[in-house]
Amino acid sequence: MSAGAERVAQAGTVLEFDRVDLSFDVKVLDQVSFRVEPGETRVILGAAGSGKSVLLKAAIGLLRVDAGRVVLMGQDITRLEEKDLVAVRANVGVLFQEGGLFDSLTVGDNVAYPLENQQVRGAVPAEEVQRRVTEALRFVELEQTMDQYPAELSGGMRRRVGIARAVVTEPPLVLYDSPTAGLDPITANTIMALIAKERDAKGAASIIVTHRYQDGQIMADFRYNSERGGLIPAAADPSSAPRTIFMVMREGRIVFEGDKASLEASRDAYVRNFVRR
Amino acid sequence: MSEFFKALVSEWQDFWFLAGRAFANIFRSPHYWDDVALQMEAIGVGSLPIVILTGFFSGFVLAMQMSRALNTYGATGQVGPIVMITLVRELGPVLTALLVAGRNASGIASELGSMKVSEQIDAMRALGTDPIQKLVTPRLIATCVMLPQLTIVADFVGMVGGFAISYFSLRMTASQYWTPAYQILEFNDFVQGLLKPFIFAIVISLVGCFYGMKTSGGTQGVGRATTQAVVVASVWVFVLTAFITRIFVNL
């Protein structure tokens, strides 16, 4: 068990928001409270500008909250200094909206970056880095792009490299900021299958910000089939089902929180916008 | 009105905050020497051709203009010292700084700006690197090392430009031009001739980084940051040269 996973096991909660406020010129997070348990999947839906991406950034201390508490891996990060935050963030993988890949580094170097730069990890030997990078790229089926630059890849491939970089350290929590935005439906489903695969193969908790209801549906209704690859309906084996919780945000507030069934049963007009049958 | 001043003060404060962190990082590990070397190449070696070209022609033109004025007093022999003093004290540092501001403050601002808008800077923080340590400090060190050296090159090439005019057009010998030019230089001239580029280097690199790091609003924002960086850096070069000269003239 990694040090991060151990800490989670002790703390019990991976991420907790307690009445969090955050504003720039206008309020972007308004009294936001929720808890994410280990292994849980949380799908955050909401219109553009409803505060979804801001919430992810606040979760790892990239943005400072004005009021309330953010507890990450059992540690209150609300007032933590940047240099101490680095150690806590090492337990979290992040996929940024456009991938956030360093365009001056090759794909291989991008994926190796967290292993080589997170000092809390200590020096990882070069062969070990190489092995884990290859493994992470194989995970997203992009081993052959190792020496290419991100600009040479398609949007969907860049997103997949971003996932490889987010999971290469095997963190107990992975944040995905709009993993399918701007992708065609086929590529989008490939990406969601990878996210489900990461969840089911490694048991990491995931927070997925999206505006596509199907993304949440895939997470709630499908499991990764480790024997034959690909996704299978979860109904076949309900006991294996990790919790998938939906949250709907509107103008910085959480207006809905619950599982898929109660989301689909919701009568709220705004919430219903995000549910397609 | 008060909003405007508030924004101004807040920007000023942010700039000093960045400057403080960038300087403090020089004495803190980890050091990214690879990035320092890369930036030295981009800023120093990359600027060499344009600095040589501009240096040569500024000395060339200066000698031409001065020879005409000096001729009135029958003192064309003084062209060497005049070109030397003007270049070493003022034109060398300022012209080189302006070129580097145009070339590198803009380059730095657009590079960091693009990284900012494509979330690479956030990614860097999320993945355990201090972007100031990784991006700003290497650029600061590289510019501080390279700009004084570029200025020395510009001064020398400018003197050669002046010599070309003196030799071909004023029919002076090499020793008639170089000997008095060399003798006129004092310690004071060297100090201000090298102190200026050092201070300009700090301003140019930090202004470039500052506008790059605070870029917002997509590609348009990158363009805006680039322009602002060049304008602000250039203005500061002029303001600071006036201040430094004022101090040294009295010494």
Short mmCIF file of C-alpha atoms in Angstrom, two decimals:
data_model
loop_
_atom_site.label_atom_id
_atom_site.label_comp_id
_atom_site.label_asym_id
_atom_site.label_seq_id
_atom_site.Cartn_x
_atom_site.Cartn_y
_atom_site.Cartn_z
CA MET A 1 0.00 0.00 0.00
CA SER A 2 1.42 3.40 -0.96
CA ALA A 3 1.94 6.09 1.66
CA GLY A 4 -0.91 8.09 0.19
CA ALA A 5 -3.33 5.18 0.27
CA GLU A 6 -2.34 4.46 3.87
CA ARG A 7 -3.12 7.99 4.89
CA VAL A 8 -6.49 7.72 3.18
CA ALA A 9 -7.25 4.50 4.97
CA GLN A 10 -6.59 6.26 8.26
CA ALA A 11 -8.47 9.41 7.40
CA GLY A 12 -11.46 7.66 5.85
CA THR A 13 -12.29 10.60 3.63
CA VAL A 14 -10.37 11.47 0.50
CA LEU A 15 -11.69 14.96 0.03
CA GLU A 16 -14.01 17.11 2.06
CA PHE A 17 -15.42 20.56 1.34
CA ASP A 18 -16.97 22.26 4.35
CA ARG A 19 -19.05 25.36 3.58
CA VAL A 20 -16.53 26.66 1.06
CA ASP A 21 -16.88 30.16 -0.40
CA LEU A 22 -14.73 31.49 -3.19
CA SER A 23 -15.19 34.64 -5.25
CA PHE A 24 -13.33 36.56 -7.91
CA ASP A 25 -15.47 39.51 -8.91
CA VAL A 26 -18.59 37.43 -8.43
CA LYS A 27 -19.16 34.48 -6.18
CA VAL A 28 -18.01 31.27 -7.91
CA LEU A 29 -18.37 28.85 -4.99
CA ASP A 30 -21.17 29.47 -2.53
CA GLN A 31 -21.36 27.39 0.65
CA VAL A 32 -20.17 24.24 -1.07
CA SER A 33 -20.06 21.15 1.16
CA PHE A 34 -19.53 17.50 0.24
CA ARG A 35 -17.37 14.48 1.08
CA VAL A 36 -15.70 11.97 -1.18
CA GLU A 37 -15.00 8.52 0.28
CA PRO A 38 -12.18 6.23 -0.92
CA GLY A 39 -12.96 4.49 -4.20
CA GLU A 40 -16.04 6.61 -4.80
CA THR A 41 -16.84 8.21 -8.15
CA ARG A 42 -18.30 11.66 -8.15
CA VAL A 43 -19.69 13.18 -11.32
CA ILE A 44 -20.14 16.95 -11.26
CA LEU A 45 -22.56 18.32 -13.83
CA GLY A 46 -23.38 21.94 -14.46
CA ALA A 47 -23.56 24.72 -17.06
CA ALA A 48 -20.43 26.54 -18.19
CA GLY A 49 -19.36 29.00 -15.50
CA SER A 50 -21.23 27.21 -12.72
CA GLY A 51 -17.98 26.75 -10.77
CA LYS A 52 -17.12 23.15 -11.63
CA SER A 53 -13.53 23.72 -12.73
CA VAL A 54 -12.95 26.19 -9.91
CA LEU A 55 -14.08 23.53 -7.47
CA LEU A 56 -11.41 21.14 -8.77
CA LYS A 57 -8.72 23.79 -8.53
CA ALA A 58 -9.77 24.65 -4.98
CA ALA A 59 -9.65 20.95 -4.09
CA ILE A 60 -5.88 20.81 -4.61
CA GLY A 61 -5.14 24.34 -3.43
CA LEU A 62 -4.43 25.85 -6.85
CA LEU A 63 -7.01 28.43 -5.83
CA ARG A 64 -7.38 29.71 -2.28
CA VAL A 65 -10.84 29.63 -0.77
CA ASP A 66 -12.21 32.72 0.98
CA ALA A 67 -14.10 30.88 3.69
CA GLY A 68 -14.79 27.32 4.81
CA ARG A 69 -12.46 24.34 4.89
CA VAL A 70 -10.95 22.03 2.30
CA VAL A 71 -9.62 18.76 3.71
CA LEU A 72 -7.56 16.68 1.29
CA MET A 73 -6.27 13.24 2.34
CA GLY A 74 -7.13 14.00 5.93
CA GLN A 75 -5.15 17.22 5.93
CA ASP A 76 -6.68 20.69 6.15
CA ILE A 77 -5.15 22.50 3.15
CA THR A 78 -7.10 25.73 3.51
CA ARG A 79 -4.22 27.69 5.03
CA LEU A 80 -1.37 25.45 3.96
CA GLU A 81 1.67 27.10 2.36
CA GLU A 82 2.50 26.31 -1.25
CA LYS A 83 5.62 24.29 -0.36
CA ASP A 84 3.62 22.08 2.03
CA LEU A 85 0.80 21.74 -0.48
CA VAL A 86 3.18 20.06 -2.90
CA ALA A 87 3.43 17.02 -0.62
CA VAL A 88 -0.35 16.67 -0.30
CA ARG A 89 -0.91 17.17 -4.03
CA ALA A 90 1.43 14.27 -4.77
CA ASN A 91 -1.50 12.03 -3.73
CA VAL A 92 -3.75 13.44 -6.42
CA GLY A 93 -3.70 12.94 -10.17
CA VAL A 94 -5.17 15.70 -12.31
CA LEU A 95 -6.31 15.72 -15.91
CA PHE A 96 -6.66 19.34 -17.04
CA GLN A 97 -9.31 20.55 -19.43
CA GLU A 98 -7.12 20.59 -22.55
CA GLY A 99 -4.74 17.99 -21.14
CA GLY A 100 -2.37 20.65 -19.78
CA LEU A 101 0.60 18.83 -21.33
CA PHE A 102 3.95 20.62 -21.46
CA ASP A 103 4.39 21.26 -25.15
CA SER A 104 8.16 21.65 -24.85
CA LEU A 105 8.53 18.08 -23.56
CA THR A 106 7.99 14.79 -25.37
CA VAL A 107 5.06 12.57 -24.42
CA GLY A 108 7.41 10.29 -22.47
CA ASP A 109 8.93 13.21 -20.54
CA ASN A 110 5.46 14.58 -19.82
CA VAL A 111 4.37 11.33 -18.24
CA ALA A 112 7.67 11.03 -16.37
CA TYR A 113 7.32 14.58 -14.99
CA PRO A 114 5.47 13.79 -11.75
CA LEU A 115 7.84 10.92 -10.98
CA GLU A 116 10.90 13.08 -11.52
CA ASN A 117 9.68 16.28 -9.90
CA GLN A 118 7.67 15.34 -6.85
CA GLN A 119 10.34 15.52 -4.20
CA VAL A 120 8.22 13.82 -1.55
CA ARG A 121 8.63 10.71 -3.65
CA GLY A 122 12.41 10.86 -3.31
CA ALA A 123 14.60 10.16 -6.32
CA VAL A 124 12.99 7.51 -8.49
CA PRO A 125 15.70 5.53 -10.34
CA ALA A 126 15.81 6.09 -14.11
CA GLU A 127 14.92 2.49 -15.04
CA GLU A 128 11.96 2.59 -12.66
CA VAL A 129 10.75 5.85 -14.25
CA GLN A 130 11.11 4.31 -17.71
CA ARG A 131 9.19 1.20 -16.66
CA ARG A 132 6.32 3.12 -15.09
CA VAL A 133 6.05 5.59 -17.97
CA THR A 134 5.86 2.72 -20.45
CA GLU A 135 3.25 1.05 -18.27
CA ALA A 136 1.15 4.22 -17.99
CA LEU A 137 1.31 4.83 -21.73
CA ARG A 138 0.40 1.21 -22.40
CA PHE A 139 -2.57 1.72 -20.07
CA VAL A 140 -3.90 4.43 -22.42
CA GLU A 141 -2.71 2.47 -25.48
CA LEU A 142 -0.29 5.13 -26.67
CA GLU A 143 3.07 3.44 -26.12
CA GLN A 144 4.18 4.25 -29.65
CA THR A 145 3.94 8.02 -29.11
CA MET A 146 6.67 8.08 -26.42
CA ASP A 147 9.09 10.27 -28.40
CA GLN A 148 6.54 12.51 -30.09
CA TYR A 149 5.59 16.01 -28.95
CA PRO A 150 2.05 16.79 -27.74
CA ALA A 151 1.47 19.12 -30.71
CA GLU A 152 1.84 16.15 -33.06
CA LEU A 153 -1.06 14.29 -31.41
CA SER A 154 -4.81 14.61 -31.94
CA GLY A 155 -7.01 16.14 -29.23
CA GLY A 156 -8.20 12.76 -28.02
CA MET A 157 -4.66 11.39 -27.88
CA ARG A 158 -3.49 14.40 -25.89
CA ARG A 159 -6.29 13.77 -23.41
CA ARG A 160 -5.16 10.13 -23.12
CA VAL A 161 -1.56 11.19 -22.48
CA GLY A 162 -2.95 13.56 -19.85
CA ILE A 163 -4.66 10.58 -18.19
CA ALA A 164 -1.40 8.59 -18.31
CA ARG A 165 0.40 11.48 -16.59
CA ALA A 166 -2.36 11.78 -13.98
CA VAL A 167 -2.27 8.10 -13.03
CA VAL A 168 1.44 7.30 -13.38
CA THR A 169 2.00 7.85 -9.66
CA GLU A 170 -1.01 5.61 -8.81
CA PRO A 171 -2.71 8.28 -6.70
CA PRO A 172 -5.70 7.40 -4.48
CA LEU A 173 -7.66 10.31 -5.97
CA VAL A 174 -7.85 11.44 -9.62
CA LEU A 175 -9.54 14.64 -10.77
CA TYR A 176 -10.77 14.91 -14.36
CA ASP A 177 -11.65 18.37 -15.65
CA SER A 178 -14.01 18.02 -18.63
CA PRO A 179 -12.29 14.92 -20.01
CA THR A 180 -14.59 14.71 -23.02
CA ALA A 181 -15.10 18.38 -23.88
CA GLY A 182 -14.69 19.08 -27.58
CA LEU A 183 -14.28 15.44 -28.57
CA ASP A 184 -16.39 13.40 -30.97
CA PRO A 185 -18.71 10.83 -29.31
CA ILE A 186 -16.53 7.84 -30.20
CA THR A 187 -13.33 9.35 -28.80
CA ALA A 188 -15.27 10.62 -25.79
CA ASN A 189 -16.43 7.09 -25.01
CA THR A 190 -12.87 5.79 -25.35
CA ILE A 191 -11.75 8.37 -22.80
CA MET A 192 -14.56 7.46 -20.39
CA ALA A 193 -13.69 3.78 -20.77
CA LEU A 194 -10.12 4.60 -19.73
CA ILE A 195 -11.36 6.53 -16.71
CA ALA A 196 -13.58 3.58 -15.69
CA LYS A 197 -10.62 1.27 -16.26
CA GLU A 198 -8.43 3.36 -13.96
CA ARG A 199 -11.16 3.31 -11.31
CA ASP A 200 -11.79 -0.42 -11.50
CA ALA A 201 -8.19 -1.56 -11.96
CA LYS A 202 -6.64 0.62 -9.25
CA GLY A 203 -9.61 1.44 -7.03
CA ALA A 204 -8.87 5.17 -7.07
CA ALA A 205 -11.55 7.68 -6.13
CA SER A 206 -12.47 9.86 -9.11
CA ILE A 207 -14.05 13.26 -9.46
CA ILE A 208 -15.25 13.97 -12.97
CA VAL A 209 -16.38 17.39 -14.06
CA THR A 210 -18.43 17.25 -17.24
CA HIS A 211 -21.47 18.62 -19.00
CA ARG A 212 -22.22 15.31 -20.76
CA TYR A 213 -24.69 13.17 -18.88
CA GLN A 214 -23.50 10.08 -20.79
CA ASP A 215 -20.09 10.40 -19.09
CA GLY A 216 -21.72 9.94 -15.70
CA GLN A 217 -23.93 7.19 -17.05
CA ILE A 218 -20.88 5.21 -18.22
CA MET A 219 -19.31 5.54 -14.79
CA ALA A 220 -22.50 4.52 -12.97
CA ASP A 221 -23.65 1.68 -15.23
CA PHE A 222 -20.48 0.08 -16.57
CA ARG A 223 -17.47 -1.74 -15.20
CA TYR A 224 -14.14 -2.42 -16.78
CA ASN A 225 -13.77 -6.04 -17.79
CA SER A 226 -10.26 -6.94 -16.73
CA GLU A 227 -10.31 -10.32 -18.50
CA ARG A 228 -11.35 -9.28 -21.97
CA GLY A 229 -10.90 -5.51 -21.89
CA GLY A 230 -13.69 -3.09 -22.70
CA LEU A 231 -16.71 -2.18 -20.59
CA ILE A 232 -19.50 -4.44 -19.41
CA PRO A 233 -22.83 -3.47 -17.81
CA ALA A 234 -22.49 -3.28 -14.03
CA ALA A 235 -25.87 -4.98 -13.64
CA ALA A 236 -24.11 -8.26 -14.43
CA ASP A 237 -22.26 -8.04 -11.12
CA PRO A 238 -23.91 -5.49 -8.83
CA SER A 239 -21.74 -6.45 -5.84
CA SER A 240 -18.68 -4.97 -7.54
CA ALA A 241 -20.35 -1.63 -8.10
CA PRO A 242 -18.42 1.29 -6.62
CA ARG A 243 -20.54 4.19 -5.49
CA THR A 244 -21.24 6.77 -8.16
CA ILE A 245 -22.65 10.03 -6.85
CA PHE A 246 -23.92 12.83 -9.04
CA MET A 247 -23.69 16.49 -8.13
CA VAL A 248 -25.29 19.30 -10.11
CA MET A 249 -23.93 22.82 -9.74
CA ARG A 250 -25.62 26.09 -10.52
CA GLU A 251 -23.99 29.50 -10.07
CA GLY A 252 -21.55 28.21 -7.48
CA ARG A 253 -24.06 26.20 -5.43
CA ILE A 254 -24.68 22.49 -5.30
CA VAL A 255 -28.34 22.15 -6.25
CA PHE A 256 -28.42 18.36 -6.39
CA GLU A 257 -26.50 15.51 -4.80
CA GLY A 258 -27.45 11.86 -5.07
CA ASP A 259 -27.21 8.66 -7.08
CA LYS A 260 -28.28 8.12 -10.67
CA ALA A 261 -31.78 6.95 -9.85
CA SER A 262 -32.64 10.01 -7.79
CA LEU A 263 -31.03 12.28 -10.40
CA GLU A 264 -33.27 10.82 -13.06
CA ALA A 265 -36.26 11.18 -10.77
CA SER A 266 -35.53 14.83 -10.00
CA ARG A 267 -38.31 17.30 -10.85
CA ASP A 268 -36.05 20.36 -10.77
CA ALA A 269 -36.08 22.02 -14.20
CA TYR A 270 -32.40 22.97 -14.11
CA VAL A 271 -31.32 19.50 -13.00
CA ARG A 272 -33.47 17.87 -15.67
CA ASN A 273 -31.49 19.78 -18.34
CA PHE A 274 -28.57 17.51 -17.65
CA VAL A 275 -30.49 14.24 -17.72
CA ARG A 276 -31.05 12.63 -21.08
CA ARG A 277 -32.86 9.36 -21.53
CA MET B 1 -10.75 56.54 -10.49
CA SER B 2 -10.08 54.88 -7.16
CA GLU B 3 -10.57 51.51 -8.89
CA PHE B 4 -7.80 52.42 -11.32
CA PHE B 5 -5.35 53.26 -8.56
CA LYS B 6 -6.33 50.17 -6.64
CA ALA B 7 -5.55 48.05 -9.70
CA LEU B 8 -2.24 49.88 -10.15
CA VAL B 9 -1.17 49.34 -6.55
CA SER B 10 -2.25 45.71 -6.64
CA GLU B 11 -0.25 45.14 -9.85
CA TRP B 12 2.79 46.84 -8.32
CA GLN B 13 2.46 44.62 -5.25
CA ASP B 14 2.11 41.47 -7.36
CA PHE B 15 5.22 42.42 -9.30
CA TRP B 16 7.32 42.81 -6.16
CA PHE B 17 5.94 39.58 -4.81
CA LEU B 18 7.06 37.77 -7.96
CA ALA B 19 10.44 39.54 -7.89
CA GLY B 20 10.98 38.58 -4.25
CA ARG B 21 10.15 34.93 -4.86
CA ALA B 22 12.31 34.82 -8.01
CA PHE B 23 15.33 36.22 -6.13
CA ALA B 24 14.79 34.06 -3.06
CA ASN B 25 14.71 30.99 -5.31
CA ILE B 26 18.25 31.70 -6.53
CA PHE B 27 19.46 30.55 -3.11
CA ARG B 28 17.01 27.67 -2.78
CA SER B 29 17.06 24.22 -4.31
CA PRO B 30 16.03 22.65 -6.59
CA HIS B 31 17.99 24.52 -9.25
CA TYR B 32 17.07 23.96 -12.86
CA TRP B 33 20.48 24.54 -14.45
CA ASP B 34 19.38 22.92 -17.72
CA ASP B 35 16.72 25.58 -18.08
CA VAL B 36 19.24 28.31 -17.21
CA ALA B 37 21.56 27.06 -19.97
CA LEU B 38 18.69 26.85 -22.47
CA GLN B 39 17.61 30.39 -21.66
CA MET B 40 21.19 31.66 -21.89
CA GLU B 41 21.34 30.26 -25.37
CA ALA B 42 18.00 31.75 -26.38
CA ILE B 43 18.68 35.16 -24.84
CA GLY B 44 22.45 35.47 -25.30
CA VAL B 45 23.44 33.56 -28.39
CA GLY B 46 20.09 34.17 -30.06
CA SER B 47 20.38 37.94 -29.68
CA LEU B 48 23.98 38.11 -30.87
CA PRO B 49 23.38 38.76 -34.61
CA ILE B 50 20.94 41.62 -34.05
CA VAL B 51 23.08 43.12 -31.28
CA ILE B 52 26.16 43.06 -33.53
CA LEU B 53 24.27 44.60 -36.43
CA THR B 54 22.71 47.36 -34.35
CA GLY B 55 25.92 48.02 -32.42
CA PHE B 56 27.93 48.41 -35.58
CA PHE B 57 25.55 50.84 -37.19
CA SER B 58 25.04 52.93 -34.07
CA GLY B 59 28.82 53.48 -33.82
CA PHE B 60 28.95 54.08 -37.55
CA VAL B 61 26.22 56.73 -37.55
CA LEU B 62 27.49 58.32 -34.35
CA ALA B 63 30.95 58.79 -35.86
CA MET B 64 29.47 60.28 -39.03
CA GLN B 65 27.30 62.78 -37.17
CA MET B 66 30.00 63.72 -34.69
CA SER B 67 32.70 64.15 -37.33
CA ARG B 68 30.58 66.78 -39.03
CA ALA B 69 30.01 68.72 -35.82
CA LEU B 70 33.66 68.32 -34.69
CA ASN B 71 34.89 69.46 -38.07
CA THR B 72 33.47 72.92 -37.34
CA TYR B 73 35.94 73.23 -34.48
CA GLY B 74 38.72 71.44 -36.31
CA ALA B 75 38.56 68.66 -33.75
CA THR B 76 37.76 65.56 -35.83
CA GLY B 77 40.53 63.79 -33.90
CA GLN B 78 38.16 63.62 -30.93
CA VAL B 79 35.71 61.35 -32.73
CA GLY B 80 37.14 58.18 -31.09
CA PRO B 81 36.72 59.37 -27.48
CA ILE B 82 33.26 60.75 -28.16
CA VAL B 83 32.01 57.52 -29.73
CA MET B 84 33.62 55.53 -26.91
CA ILE B 85 32.07 57.54 -24.08
CA THR B 86 28.63 57.64 -25.67
CA LEU B 87 28.62 53.92 -26.38
CA VAL B 88 30.02 52.66 -23.11
CA ARG B 89 28.01 54.92 -20.85
CA GLU B 90 24.69 55.17 -22.62
CA LEU B 91 24.02 53.84 -26.10
CA GLY B 92 25.54 50.38 -25.66
CA PRO B 93 23.54 49.45 -22.55
CA VAL B 94 20.31 51.14 -23.64
CA LEU B 95 20.24 49.92 -27.24
CA THR B 96 21.13 46.39 -26.26
CA ALA B 97 18.54 46.42 -23.50
CA LEU B 98 15.86 47.70 -25.90
CA LEU B 99 16.71 44.99 -28.41
CA VAL B 100 16.62 42.30 -25.77
CA ALA B 101 13.37 43.76 -24.39
CA GLY B 102 11.84 43.61 -27.86
CA ARG B 103 13.17 40.16 -28.56
CA ASN B 104 13.13 38.39 -25.21
CA ALA B 105 10.68 40.18 -22.91
CA SER B 106 8.13 39.53 -25.64
CA GLY B 107 9.34 35.96 -26.10
CA ILE B 108 9.18 35.24 -22.39
CA ALA B 109 5.74 36.85 -22.00
CA SER B 110 4.27 34.95 -24.93
CA GLU B 111 5.79 31.62 -23.90
CA LEU B 112 4.68 31.87 -20.28
CA GLY B 113 1.37 33.39 -21.39
CA SER B 114 0.62 30.44 -23.65
CA MET B 115 1.56 28.07 -20.85
CA LYS B 116 -0.77 29.95 -18.52
CA VAL B 117 -3.80 29.89 -20.81
CA SER B 118 -3.28 26.22 -21.72
CA GLU B 119 -3.15 25.38 -17.97
CA GLN B 120 0.47 24.21 -18.15
CA ILE B 121 1.37 26.45 -15.22
CA ASP B 122 -1.44 25.00 -13.13
CA ALA B 123 -0.33 21.54 -14.22
CA MET B 124 3.19 22.36 -13.10
CA ARG B 125 1.94 23.34 -9.65
CA ALA B 126 -0.34 20.32 -9.45
CA LEU B 127 2.56 18.04 -10.37
CA GLY B 128 4.81 19.37 -7.65
CA THR B 129 6.93 22.10 -9.23
CA ASP B 130 7.05 25.75 -8.23
CA PRO B 131 6.54 27.57 -11.55
CA ILE B 132 8.55 30.55 -10.30
CA GLN B 133 11.48 28.27 -9.50
CA LYS B 134 11.20 26.43 -12.79
CA LEU B 135 10.29 29.26 -15.18
CA VAL B 136 11.05 32.69 -13.73
CA THR B 137 14.33 32.22 -11.84
CA PRO B 138 16.19 30.57 -14.76
CA ARG B 139 15.15 33.43 -17.05
CA LEU B 140 16.23 35.98 -14.47
CA ILE B 141 19.64 34.38 -14.01
CA ALA B 142 20.17 33.87 -17.75
CA THR B 143 19.30 37.47 -18.63
CA CYS B 144 21.50 38.87 -15.83
CA VAL B 145 24.46 36.85 -17.07
CA MET B 146 23.96 37.47 -20.79
CA LEU B 147 22.88 41.11 -21.06
CA PRO B 148 26.13 42.64 -19.70
CA GLN B 149 28.09 40.41 -22.07
CA LEU B 150 25.93 41.39 -25.03
CA THR B 151 26.47 45.02 -24.05
CA ILE B 152 30.25 44.56 -24.12
CA VAL B 153 29.94 43.04 -27.59
CA ALA B 154 27.71 45.93 -28.73
CA ASP B 155 30.18 48.50 -27.33
CA PHE B 156 33.10 46.89 -29.11
CA VAL B 157 31.33 46.42 -32.44
CA GLY B 158 30.09 50.02 -32.19
CA MET B 159 33.67 51.18 -31.79
CA VAL B 160 34.57 49.19 -34.90
CA GLY B 161 31.71 50.92 -36.73
CA GLY B 162 33.10 54.29 -35.64
CA PHE B 163 36.54 53.20 -36.76
CA ALA B 164 35.24 52.30 -40.22
CA ILE B 165 34.06 55.90 -40.70
CA SER B 166 37.23 57.36 -39.17
CA TYR B 167 39.49 55.24 -41.34
CA PHE B 168 37.72 55.40 -44.68
CA SER B 169 36.06 58.77 -44.56
CA LEU B 170 38.13 60.85 -42.10
CA ARG B 171 41.44 59.27 -43.16
CA MET B 172 42.58 58.62 -39.58
CA THR B 173 45.05 55.87 -38.69
CA ALA B 174 44.15 53.07 -36.34
CA SER B 175 46.20 54.49 -33.47
CA GLN B 176 44.75 57.99 -34.00
CA TYR B 177 41.32 56.53 -33.44
CA TRP B 178 41.84 53.82 -30.81
CA THR B 179 44.51 55.36 -28.51
CA PRO B 180 42.65 58.49 -27.34
CA ALA B 181 39.38 56.50 -27.28
CA TYR B 182 40.95 53.96 -24.94
CA GLN B 183 42.61 56.60 -22.76
CA ILE B 184 39.43 58.56 -22.13
CA LEU B 185 37.79 55.64 -20.27
CA GLU B 186 37.74 55.80 -16.49
CA PHE B 187 36.78 53.27 -13.87
CA ASN B 188 33.48 55.09 -13.38
CA ASP B 189 32.58 54.46 -17.05
CA PHE B 190 33.12 50.74 -16.72
CA VAL B 191 31.04 50.58 -13.59
CA GLN B 192 28.03 52.34 -15.02
CA GLY B 193 28.48 50.64 -18.38
CA LEU B 194 28.13 47.24 -16.71
CA LEU B 195 25.79 48.13 -13.85
CA LYS B 196 23.15 49.42 -16.25
CA PRO B 197 22.78 46.22 -18.31
CA PHE B 198 22.69 44.19 -15.09
CA ILE B 199 19.79 46.24 -13.73
CA PHE B 200 18.04 46.32 -17.11
CA ALA B 201 18.35 42.52 -17.24
CA ILE B 202 16.49 42.19 -13.95
CA VAL B 203 13.73 44.50 -15.17
CA ILE B 204 13.39 42.95 -18.64
CA SER B 205 13.24 39.35 -17.45
CA LEU B 206 10.92 40.01 -14.53
CA VAL B 207 8.56 42.24 -16.52
CA GLY B 208 8.40 39.57 -19.25
CA CYS B 209 7.70 36.84 -16.70
CA PHE B 210 5.23 38.98 -14.76
CA TYR B 211 3.01 39.73 -17.75
CA GLY B 212 3.34 36.14 -18.96
CA MET B 213 2.33 34.65 -15.62
CA LYS B 214 -0.71 36.88 -15.21
CA THR B 215 -2.04 36.30 -18.71
CA SER B 216 -5.72 35.56 -18.93
CA GLY B 217 -8.28 35.42 -21.71
CA GLY B 218 -6.98 32.96 -24.30
CA THR B 219 -4.86 33.74 -27.34
CA GLN B 220 -5.93 37.37 -27.32
CA GLY B 221 -4.63 37.62 -23.77
CA VAL B 222 -1.25 36.24 -24.86
CA GLY B 223 -0.98 38.97 -27.50
CA ARG B 224 -1.90 41.62 -24.96
CA ALA B 225 0.62 40.31 -22.43
CA THR B 226 3.38 40.33 -25.04
CA THR B 227 2.73 43.93 -26.05
CA GLN B 228 2.48 45.10 -22.45
CA ALA B 229 5.74 43.38 -21.54
CA VAL B 230 7.69 45.07 -24.35
CA VAL B 231 6.21 48.52 -23.71
CA VAL B 232 6.64 48.41 -19.94
CA ALA B 233 10.16 46.95 -20.10
CA SER B 234 11.27 49.56 -22.67
CA VAL B 235 9.85 52.46 -20.69
CA TRP B 236 11.60 51.23 -17.54
CA VAL B 237 14.90 50.98 -19.42
CA PHE B 238 14.68 54.68 -20.26
CA VAL B 239 13.54 55.74 -16.80
CA LEU B 240 16.26 53.72 -15.06
CA THR B 241 19.05 54.86 -17.34
CA ALA B 242 18.13 58.45 -16.50
CA PHE B 243 18.28 57.67 -12.77
CA ILE B 244 21.54 55.75 -12.90
CA THR B 245 23.19 58.37 -15.09
CA ARG B 246 22.05 61.08 -12.68
CA ILE B 247 23.81 59.25 -9.84
CA PHE B 248 27.04 58.60 -11.76
CA VAL B 249 27.36 62.05 -13.31
CA ASN B 250 27.73 63.46 -9.80
CA LEU B 251 30.36 60.92 -8.73
#
